[in-house]
Each structure stands twice: as C-alpha cells, then as structure tokens.
Amino acid sequence: MSQESESIELQGSLEGHTGWVTCIATAQDNPDILLSGSRDKSIVVWQLERKKTNNIEGPYEEVTGKMLRRLTGHNGFIEDIDISSDCQYCLSASWDKTLRLWNLKTGKTTRRFQGHTKDVLSVAFSADNRHIVSGSRDKTITIWNTIGQPCEMIGKPDDKNKQNVNPYAHKDWVTCTRFSPNAEEPLIVSSGRDKVVKVWRMDEDGYGSGKQSECSNLKGHKSYVNAVTISPDGSLCASGGKDGQAMLWDLTEGKNLSCLDAGGEIHALTFSPNRYWLCGAVGESIKIWDLETKEEVGTLPPKEDGSKKRRRGLPRICTCLAWSHDGKTLFAGYTDNKVRVWSLISPNQDD
C-alpha cells in the first residue's frame, strides 16, 4: 500500500445469494453489520463474525458472516441499496421499476415508491435522511420524500408539452445518483450513459419548490459512466465507466483535478473514509489509488477460496464496493454470487 506498514488482506467471503451481488451498504455505527443486494431479487442482512486462526503463512483473522435476515418482495433484480444513518431503514432500487423502504428490525417493506417507467438503477438517502434520490433507465432523476411522494422529477416531460424536458437532464440512462454527505450544502451528483457527470444544487427553497434545479456538467469521459462517488468531506467526487478512466473532480469549482488509468472498465468506485485513497472495481480486481501521489498502490484479485470452480466461459467481475465506516474493512460483491471481505492490516495490530 502507500505505506510500507500497511497491507490489505482477503479474510473471508460471504455466501448466501444465488445471483450476482450487485450492491453493498455498510452500517454507520456497527462495522460488523453489512447489507448486500443481488440479482436473486433479495437483500441479505449479515452479522460478521471474526475469529483468530492459523495457516501455513502464520496467524490471521478469518471473517465469516451470519445471515440475520433476507428481505424479499421485489419482482426484478436489485441494482442498488442504501442504509439510513440511524441503521433502522434500508432503501432498494430494482429492475421492477420501483424503490422500497425496508424496516431492518422487522424485515418488512414500509413504503413502495412508484413513478419510474423503466428499471431503477440507483438510490441514495440524503445526509439528513429527509430525502431520497433515484436514477433510472427512463433517463430521469427523481427526488422523493420519505413517504414516497416525488418532490422533483428531473427529465420527465411536462404533461401538457411532451417535449418540455429540463434541458439539463441526462440524455440517456441515469446510472448512478449520490447525495453529498454535507447536509448544510446539499447537492446531488449523477452519472449517465450520455458520458456526462452532473452536479445538481438544491435551490434555497428546497426540493419541490417548483424552481429549476441548478446544474453543472462535468465532461471528459469518452464513453458511458457507470459510477460516481463523493468524498467523505463532500469536496470531491470521482467518476468511472467504460473508458477505464477514474476522473477526480472538484465539486466547488466544477473542474477536473486528475485522471487515473484503470486499464479496464470501472464498475464501481468508493473513497476510503479515513485515508486519501480511491478504490475502483475494475474487471475481477479492485484497484487502489493514492490521491496524493496519483499512483496505483495496490491491486486486489479475488483469490480462489477452494470452493466450487467457476463455470467455464463466465467471467467473475467485481460489481460493487463499500468500506466499513471505520475504514478498516473493504467489502466487494462479485458476479460469482459472493461478497469478499478485505481487511486493512497494520503492523501494530494484535495477532
């Protein structure tokens, strides 16, 4: 890694899905609670369990997961999930054109959000949990309140004039939508198949005031963009997609700061919560860049774990990433239906 004293090691995998793992969310107050969503149309709530063990290389900590609950109800693939800051609720976005709000204690759906006309590809809570943003293959971004009412629909034609679409709206699928973690200066970042990253700023009267959202375009990608992520302090965002370039943007000035070559299509991106790192899901591996030096400092391949062999002809792709909020554990989901658990190891850590 960027420091000789640190390393990231694969410490376990979680098996419970019967389809691709497409999304992961971590609990803010508990690094051992994890949610994963899948093409098997379910969300699994995991309790991680850690135990000391030994192998031929010496002592290490093995991570396993206990399935606490499986959330079911969607009629299509689950594409994205998010968890509320109080860890009481979970949001999901599905190819069945809906969002769902789940009570994590009961495992029941408390609200269904209907309004998109095609697959919903992304969903996120605002920092204060008062609003929800979603993006869809119908080319729209919708901002909702928590009782399921749309406050603003960006890209939806006016009922009287079908051509009257917000001129700043995406011209193709909306692939990812994220709220800034800064509740005092709320903004939304979105990406699309139209090769553009957009930054949306809430007007002074709030969402649903009827005023057109202020939008700035971040252009530079040569092909469609799959993912955006916002830094923990809300000052930066990163985007990546088909062109294999991870682009870093200054959200205050709206300018490109750097471009990192991933060497392959980027499916997901995430910032470390406490180190100046950017991690990307590239092919079957995870790449880690040090944002100070702009250099790649690590590549994490999905080591074979001795279980079933992959079926011939089916690639194993890393589809999603999430750090635990303490920055010590990196979770990754794959098309072989597994979640792999990577831990940050420092030399002062007890064996």
Short mmCIF file of C-alpha atoms in Angstrom, two decimals:
data_model
loop_
_atom_site.label_atom_id
_atom_site.label_comp_id
_atom_site.label_asym_id
_atom_site.label_seq_id
_atom_site.Cartn_x
_atom_site.Cartn_y
_atom_site.Cartn_z
CA MET A 1 0.00 0.00 0.00
CA SER A 2 1.03 3.63 0.20
CA GLN A 3 2.76 2.93 3.47
CA GLU A 4 5.10 0.00 3.94
CA SER A 5 3.49 -0.58 7.32
CA GLU A 6 0.06 -1.41 5.91
CA SER A 7 -1.46 -4.13 3.77
CA ILE A 8 -4.92 -5.29 2.74
CA GLU A 9 -5.65 -8.98 3.06
CA LEU A 10 -8.57 -11.14 1.99
CA GLN A 11 -10.04 -12.56 5.20
CA GLY A 12 -13.22 -14.29 4.13
CA SER A 13 -16.22 -14.45 1.84
CA LEU A 14 -19.96 -14.46 2.42
CA GLU A 15 -22.14 -16.92 0.53
CA GLY A 16 -25.93 -16.75 0.56
CA HIS A 17 -27.04 -15.23 -2.72
CA THR A 18 -27.99 -17.27 -5.78
CA GLY A 19 -27.37 -14.44 -8.26
CA TRP A 20 -24.82 -11.72 -8.85
CA VAL A 21 -24.12 -9.48 -5.87
CA THR A 22 -24.86 -6.04 -7.30
CA CYS A 23 -24.72 -3.67 -4.32
CA ILE A 24 -23.43 -3.37 -0.76
CA ALA A 25 -24.19 -0.99 2.12
CA THR A 26 -22.48 -0.68 5.50
CA ALA A 27 -23.90 0.42 8.84
CA GLN A 28 -22.56 3.68 10.24
CA ASP A 29 -22.37 2.62 13.90
CA ASN A 30 -21.55 -1.06 13.54
CA PRO A 31 -18.66 -2.24 11.31
CA ASP A 32 -19.87 -5.82 11.63
CA ILE A 33 -23.29 -5.24 10.01
CA LEU A 34 -23.48 -5.45 6.23
CA LEU A 35 -26.28 -5.41 3.65
CA SER A 36 -25.95 -6.95 0.19
CA GLY A 37 -28.37 -6.86 -2.75
CA SER A 38 -28.47 -9.30 -5.62
CA ARG A 39 -29.92 -10.38 -8.93
CA ASP A 40 -31.67 -13.10 -6.93
CA LYS A 41 -34.13 -10.26 -6.03
CA SER A 42 -33.25 -10.31 -2.32
CA ILE A 43 -31.31 -8.26 0.22
CA VAL A 44 -29.35 -10.08 2.92
CA VAL A 45 -28.51 -8.55 6.30
CA TRP A 46 -25.23 -10.02 7.57
CA GLN A 47 -23.65 -10.12 11.02
CA LEU A 48 -19.89 -10.52 10.59
CA GLU A 49 -18.02 -12.86 12.90
CA ARG A 50 -14.25 -12.73 13.33
CA LYS A 51 -12.02 -15.44 14.75
CA LYS A 52 -8.28 -15.99 15.09
CA THR A 53 -6.87 -18.92 13.16
CA ASN A 54 -3.65 -20.14 11.56
CA ASN A 55 -2.49 -21.32 8.17
CA ILE A 56 0.91 -22.11 6.62
CA GLU A 57 1.69 -18.38 6.48
CA GLY A 58 1.01 -17.87 10.19
CA PRO A 59 -1.81 -16.46 12.35
CA TYR A 60 -4.58 -14.42 10.76
CA GLU A 61 -8.16 -13.33 11.40
CA GLU A 62 -10.85 -15.14 9.47
CA VAL A 63 -14.12 -13.35 8.76
CA THR A 64 -17.37 -15.22 8.29
CA GLY A 65 -20.94 -13.96 8.12
CA LYS A 66 -24.16 -14.99 9.79
CA MET A 67 -27.28 -14.24 7.77
CA LEU A 68 -29.61 -12.35 10.11
CA ARG A 69 -32.43 -11.73 7.67
CA ARG A 70 -33.33 -11.92 3.99
CA LEU A 71 -35.55 -9.14 2.62
CA THR A 72 -37.79 -10.20 -0.27
CA GLY A 73 -40.55 -8.55 -2.26
CA HIS A 74 -39.03 -7.09 -5.42
CA ASN A 75 -40.03 -8.73 -8.71
CA GLY A 76 -36.83 -7.79 -10.53
CA PHE A 77 -33.07 -7.68 -9.98
CA ILE A 78 -31.96 -5.44 -7.12
CA GLU A 79 -29.48 -2.92 -8.52
CA ASP A 80 -28.68 -0.61 -5.59
CA ILE A 81 -29.22 -0.24 -1.85
CA ASP A 82 -28.55 2.35 0.85
CA ILE A 83 -28.92 2.35 4.62
CA SER A 84 -30.17 5.22 6.79
CA SER A 85 -27.71 6.90 9.13
CA ASP A 86 -29.54 5.51 12.18
CA CYS A 87 -29.32 1.99 10.65
CA GLN A 88 -33.06 1.47 11.11
CA TYR A 89 -34.07 1.52 7.45
CA CYS A 90 -32.81 0.40 4.07
CA LEU A 91 -33.63 1.58 0.55
CA SER A 92 -33.53 -0.63 -2.54
CA ALA A 93 -33.74 0.07 -6.28
CA SER A 94 -34.93 -2.63 -8.65
CA TRP A 95 -35.44 -3.56 -12.26
CA ASP A 96 -39.16 -3.91 -11.38
CA LYS A 97 -39.30 -0.06 -11.77
CA THR A 98 -39.78 0.56 -8.04
CA LEU A 99 -37.94 1.55 -4.89
CA ARG A 100 -38.68 0.06 -1.48
CA LEU A 101 -38.08 1.33 2.02
CA TRP A 102 -37.48 -1.51 4.48
CA ASN A 103 -37.62 -1.68 8.26
CA LEU A 104 -34.46 -3.59 9.14
CA LYS A 105 -35.80 -4.78 12.50
CA THR A 106 -38.89 -6.41 11.07
CA GLY A 107 -37.61 -7.13 7.56
CA LYS A 108 -40.83 -5.72 6.13
CA THR A 109 -41.42 -3.18 3.38
CA THR A 110 -42.76 0.04 4.88
CA ARG A 111 -43.10 2.01 1.63
CA ARG A 112 -43.06 1.40 -2.12
CA PHE A 113 -42.00 4.21 -4.45
CA GLN A 114 -43.64 4.12 -7.86
CA GLY A 115 -43.10 6.61 -10.66
CA HIS A 116 -40.22 5.45 -12.80
CA THR A 117 -41.24 3.85 -16.09
CA LYS A 118 -38.16 1.66 -16.53
CA ASP A 119 -35.56 -0.17 -14.39
CA VAL A 120 -34.31 1.83 -11.40
CA LEU A 121 -30.51 1.69 -11.32
CA SER A 122 -29.56 3.80 -8.31
CA VAL A 123 -30.88 5.05 -4.96
CA ALA A 124 -29.49 7.04 -2.02
CA PHE A 125 -30.54 8.76 1.20
CA SER A 126 -29.71 12.42 1.80
CA ALA A 127 -27.36 13.13 4.71
CA ASP A 128 -30.29 14.04 6.98
CA ASN A 129 -32.44 11.09 5.74
CA ARG A 130 -35.22 13.51 4.76
CA HIS A 131 -34.93 12.96 1.02
CA ILE A 132 -34.21 10.11 -1.38
CA VAL A 133 -32.78 10.30 -4.89
CA SER A 134 -33.15 7.69 -7.60
CA GLY A 135 -31.96 7.30 -11.18
CA SER A 136 -33.44 5.12 -13.90
CA ARG A 137 -33.19 3.76 -17.40
CA ASP A 138 -36.11 6.08 -18.18
CA LYS A 139 -33.45 8.87 -18.21
CA THR A 140 -34.92 10.63 -15.17
CA ILE A 141 -33.72 11.53 -11.70
CA THR A 142 -36.43 11.64 -9.02
CA ILE A 143 -36.13 13.25 -5.61
CA TRP A 144 -38.61 11.81 -3.12
CA ASN A 145 -39.70 12.46 0.44
CA THR A 146 -39.70 9.51 2.80
CA ILE A 147 -43.44 8.89 2.47
CA GLY A 148 -43.00 8.01 -1.19
CA GLN A 149 -44.03 11.27 -2.83
CA PRO A 150 -41.86 12.71 -5.62
CA CYS A 151 -40.68 16.24 -4.81
CA GLU A 152 -38.93 16.78 -8.11
CA MET A 153 -38.59 14.74 -11.31
CA ILE A 154 -35.70 15.83 -13.50
CA GLY A 155 -36.08 14.70 -17.10
CA LYS A 156 -39.81 13.91 -17.03
CA PRO A 157 -41.68 15.70 -19.84
CA ASP A 158 -44.37 18.19 -18.90
CA ASP A 159 -47.87 16.66 -19.06
CA LYS A 160 -49.04 19.44 -21.42
CA ASN A 161 -45.93 19.59 -23.57
CA LYS A 162 -44.21 16.25 -24.00
CA GLN A 163 -41.14 18.00 -25.42
CA ASN A 164 -40.73 20.27 -22.40
CA VAL A 165 -37.93 18.42 -20.62
CA ASN A 166 -35.41 20.07 -18.29
CA PRO A 167 -32.61 20.99 -20.72
CA TYR A 168 -30.04 19.86 -18.18
CA ALA A 169 -31.49 16.37 -17.84
CA HIS A 170 -29.49 13.31 -18.87
CA LYS A 171 -29.98 12.26 -22.48
CA ASP A 172 -29.61 8.54 -21.70
CA TRP A 173 -29.89 6.10 -18.78
CA VAL A 174 -29.10 7.56 -15.36
CA THR A 175 -26.64 5.03 -13.98
CA CYS A 176 -25.78 6.43 -10.53
CA THR A 177 -27.07 9.11 -8.14
CA ARG A 178 -25.45 10.19 -4.88
CA PHE A 179 -26.14 12.86 -2.25
CA SER A 180 -23.30 14.90 -0.80
CA PRO A 181 -22.59 13.98 2.85
CA ASN A 182 -22.61 17.71 3.66
CA ALA A 183 -26.15 18.41 4.90
CA GLU A 184 -25.51 22.16 5.14
CA GLU A 185 -24.78 22.45 1.42
CA PRO A 186 -26.83 19.66 -0.16
CA LEU A 187 -26.12 18.62 -3.70
CA ILE A 188 -26.61 15.56 -5.87
CA VAL A 189 -24.11 14.05 -8.28
CA SER A 190 -25.38 11.85 -11.10
CA SER A 191 -23.84 9.92 -13.98
CA GLY A 192 -25.27 8.60 -17.20
CA ARG A 193 -24.84 6.61 -20.36
CA ASP A 194 -24.58 10.01 -22.09
CA LYS A 195 -20.92 10.22 -20.87
CA VAL A 196 -21.71 13.15 -18.54
CA VAL A 197 -21.43 13.64 -14.78
CA LYS A 198 -23.86 16.24 -13.46
CA VAL A 199 -23.89 18.20 -10.20
CA TRP A 200 -27.32 19.36 -9.02
CA ARG A 201 -27.62 22.06 -6.37
CA MET A 202 -30.76 22.44 -4.31
CA ASP A 203 -32.39 25.88 -4.58
CA GLU A 204 -32.82 27.98 -1.46
CA ASP A 205 -36.48 26.97 -1.08
CA GLY A 206 -35.67 23.28 -1.05
CA TYR A 207 -36.70 20.35 -3.22
CA GLY A 208 -40.15 20.57 -4.70
CA SER A 209 -40.29 24.38 -4.65
CA GLY A 210 -41.04 24.42 -8.36
CA LYS A 211 -37.82 26.16 -9.24
CA GLN A 212 -35.50 24.53 -11.76
CA SER A 213 -32.52 22.85 -10.15
CA GLU A 214 -29.16 24.44 -10.84
CA CYS A 215 -26.95 22.01 -12.74
CA SER A 216 -23.33 21.93 -13.85
CA ASN A 217 -21.86 19.39 -16.25
CA LEU A 218 -18.57 17.62 -15.67
CA LYS A 219 -17.38 16.46 -19.08
CA GLY A 220 -14.34 14.42 -20.02
CA HIS A 221 -15.36 10.78 -20.27
CA LYS A 222 -15.15 9.20 -23.73
CA SER A 223 -17.84 6.60 -23.10
CA TYR A 224 -20.69 5.85 -20.72
CA VAL A 225 -20.19 6.41 -16.97
CA ASN A 226 -21.15 3.61 -14.57
CA ALA A 227 -20.39 5.09 -11.17
CA VAL A 228 -19.89 8.24 -9.14
CA THR A 229 -18.84 8.57 -5.51
CA ILE A 230 -18.40 11.59 -3.24
CA SER A 231 -15.54 12.07 -0.77
CA PRO A 232 -16.34 11.96 2.96
CA ASP A 233 -15.95 15.74 3.32
CA GLY A 234 -18.11 16.46 0.26
CA SER A 235 -15.44 18.45 -1.58
CA LEU A 236 -14.57 15.92 -4.29
CA CYS A 237 -16.24 13.34 -6.46
CA ALA A 238 -14.87 10.58 -8.65
CA SER A 239 -16.43 9.00 -11.71
CA GLY A 240 -15.63 5.98 -13.84
CA GLY A 241 -17.00 3.77 -16.56
CA LYS A 242 -16.43 2.13 -19.91
CA ASP A 243 -13.41 4.25 -20.90
CA GLY A 244 -11.40 2.89 -17.96
CA GLN A 245 -10.58 6.34 -16.59
CA ALA A 246 -11.23 7.28 -12.95
CA MET A 247 -11.73 11.04 -13.01
CA LEU A 248 -11.43 13.16 -9.89
CA TRP A 249 -13.47 16.38 -9.75
CA ASP A 250 -13.51 19.46 -7.51
CA LEU A 251 -17.20 19.92 -6.64
CA THR A 252 -16.78 23.53 -5.54
CA GLU A 253 -15.17 24.75 -8.74
CA GLY A 254 -16.53 22.05 -11.05
CA LYS A 255 -13.18 21.25 -12.58
CA ASN A 256 -11.24 18.08 -13.29
CA LEU A 257 -8.32 17.52 -10.92
CA SER A 258 -6.83 14.31 -12.27
CA CYS A 259 -7.44 11.27 -14.41
CA LEU A 260 -6.35 7.80 -13.27
CA ASP A 261 -5.99 5.00 -15.79
CA ALA A 262 -7.66 1.82 -14.53
CA GLY A 263 -6.80 -0.29 -17.56
CA GLY A 264 -10.34 -1.62 -17.91
CA GLU A 265 -14.00 -0.78 -17.44
CA ILE A 266 -14.81 0.63 -13.99
CA HIS A 267 -17.98 -0.77 -12.42
CA ALA A 268 -17.85 0.90 -9.00
CA LEU A 269 -15.85 3.49 -7.04
CA THR A 270 -15.53 4.37 -3.36
CA PHE A 271 -13.36 6.68 -1.26
CA SER A 272 -11.72 5.39 1.89
CA PRO A 273 -13.38 7.11 4.89
CA ASN A 274 -10.09 7.89 6.63
CA ARG A 275 -7.28 7.64 4.06
CA TYR A 276 -6.70 9.62 0.90
CA TRP A 277 -7.46 6.59 -1.26
CA LEU A 278 -9.83 5.90 -4.11
CA CYS A 279 -10.83 2.29 -4.80
CA GLY A 280 -12.25 1.03 -8.06
CA ALA A 281 -13.88 -2.22 -9.19
CA VAL A 282 -12.08 -2.99 -12.45
CA GLY A 283 -12.76 -6.32 -14.12
CA GLU A 284 -12.35 -9.02 -11.48
CA SER A 285 -9.95 -6.93 -9.37
CA ILE A 286 -10.02 -3.95 -7.03
CA LYS A 287 -7.57 -1.13 -7.73
CA ILE A 288 -6.46 1.34 -5.07
CA TRP A 289 -5.01 4.75 -5.86
CA ASP A 290 -3.24 7.15 -3.51
CA LEU A 291 -4.78 10.52 -4.38
CA GLU A 292 -1.78 12.50 -3.16
CA THR A 293 0.71 10.78 -5.45
CA LYS A 294 -1.93 9.85 -8.11
CA GLU A 295 -0.32 6.42 -8.21
CA GLU A 296 -1.83 2.97 -8.03
CA VAL A 297 -0.72 1.49 -4.73
CA GLY A 298 -2.45 -1.87 -4.79
CA THR A 299 -4.48 -4.39 -6.77
CA LEU A 300 -6.67 -6.92 -5.01
CA PRO A 301 -7.53 -10.00 -7.09
CA PRO A 302 -10.31 -12.36 -5.91
CA LYS A 303 -8.17 -15.27 -4.77
CA GLU A 304 -9.57 -18.74 -5.28
CA ASP A 305 -11.01 -19.98 -2.00
CA GLY A 306 -11.06 -23.69 -2.70
CA SER A 307 -14.82 -23.90 -3.20
CA LYS A 308 -16.56 -24.65 -6.46
CA LYS A 309 -14.76 -23.85 -9.66
CA ARG A 310 -16.17 -21.14 -11.87
CA ARG A 311 -18.24 -22.33 -14.76
CA ARG A 312 -16.26 -22.11 -17.96
CA GLY A 313 -16.90 -19.06 -20.08
CA LEU A 314 -18.36 -16.98 -17.24
CA PRO A 315 -16.11 -14.13 -16.08
CA ARG A 316 -16.01 -13.21 -12.42
CA ILE A 317 -16.48 -9.45 -12.24
CA CYS A 318 -16.31 -7.17 -9.20
CA THR A 319 -19.55 -5.18 -9.35
CA CYS A 320 -19.69 -3.14 -6.13
CA LEU A 321 -17.58 -1.83 -3.26
CA ALA A 322 -18.13 -0.38 0.22
CA TRP A 323 -15.85 0.46 3.15
CA SER A 324 -16.87 -0.03 6.74
CA HIS A 325 -17.25 3.40 8.33
CA ASP A 326 -14.15 2.87 10.49
CA GLY A 327 -12.08 2.38 7.31
CA LYS A 328 -10.73 -0.99 8.41
CA THR A 329 -12.73 -3.33 6.17
CA LEU A 330 -13.45 -3.24 2.44
CA PHE A 331 -16.37 -5.28 1.10
CA ALA A 332 -16.71 -6.28 -2.55
CA GLY A 333 -19.51 -8.02 -4.44
CA TYR A 334 -18.97 -10.26 -7.47
CA THR A 335 -20.78 -11.99 -10.29
CA ASP A 336 -19.96 -15.37 -8.71
CA ASN A 337 -22.65 -14.51 -6.09
CA LYS A 338 -20.16 -13.85 -3.28
CA VAL A 339 -19.19 -10.94 -1.06
CA ARG A 340 -15.47 -10.88 -0.29
CA VAL A 341 -14.13 -9.24 2.85
CA TRP A 342 -10.77 -7.45 2.81
CA SER A 343 -9.20 -6.07 5.99
CA LEU A 344 -6.63 -3.33 6.40
CA ILE A 345 -3.73 -4.76 8.40
CA SER A 346 -1.21 -2.57 10.21
CA PRO A 347 1.94 -3.89 11.94
CA ASN A 348 0.81 -2.73 15.38
CA GLN A 349 -2.38 -4.75 15.10
CA ASP A 350 -2.53 -7.60 17.56
CA ASP A 351 -2.08 -11.08 16.08
#
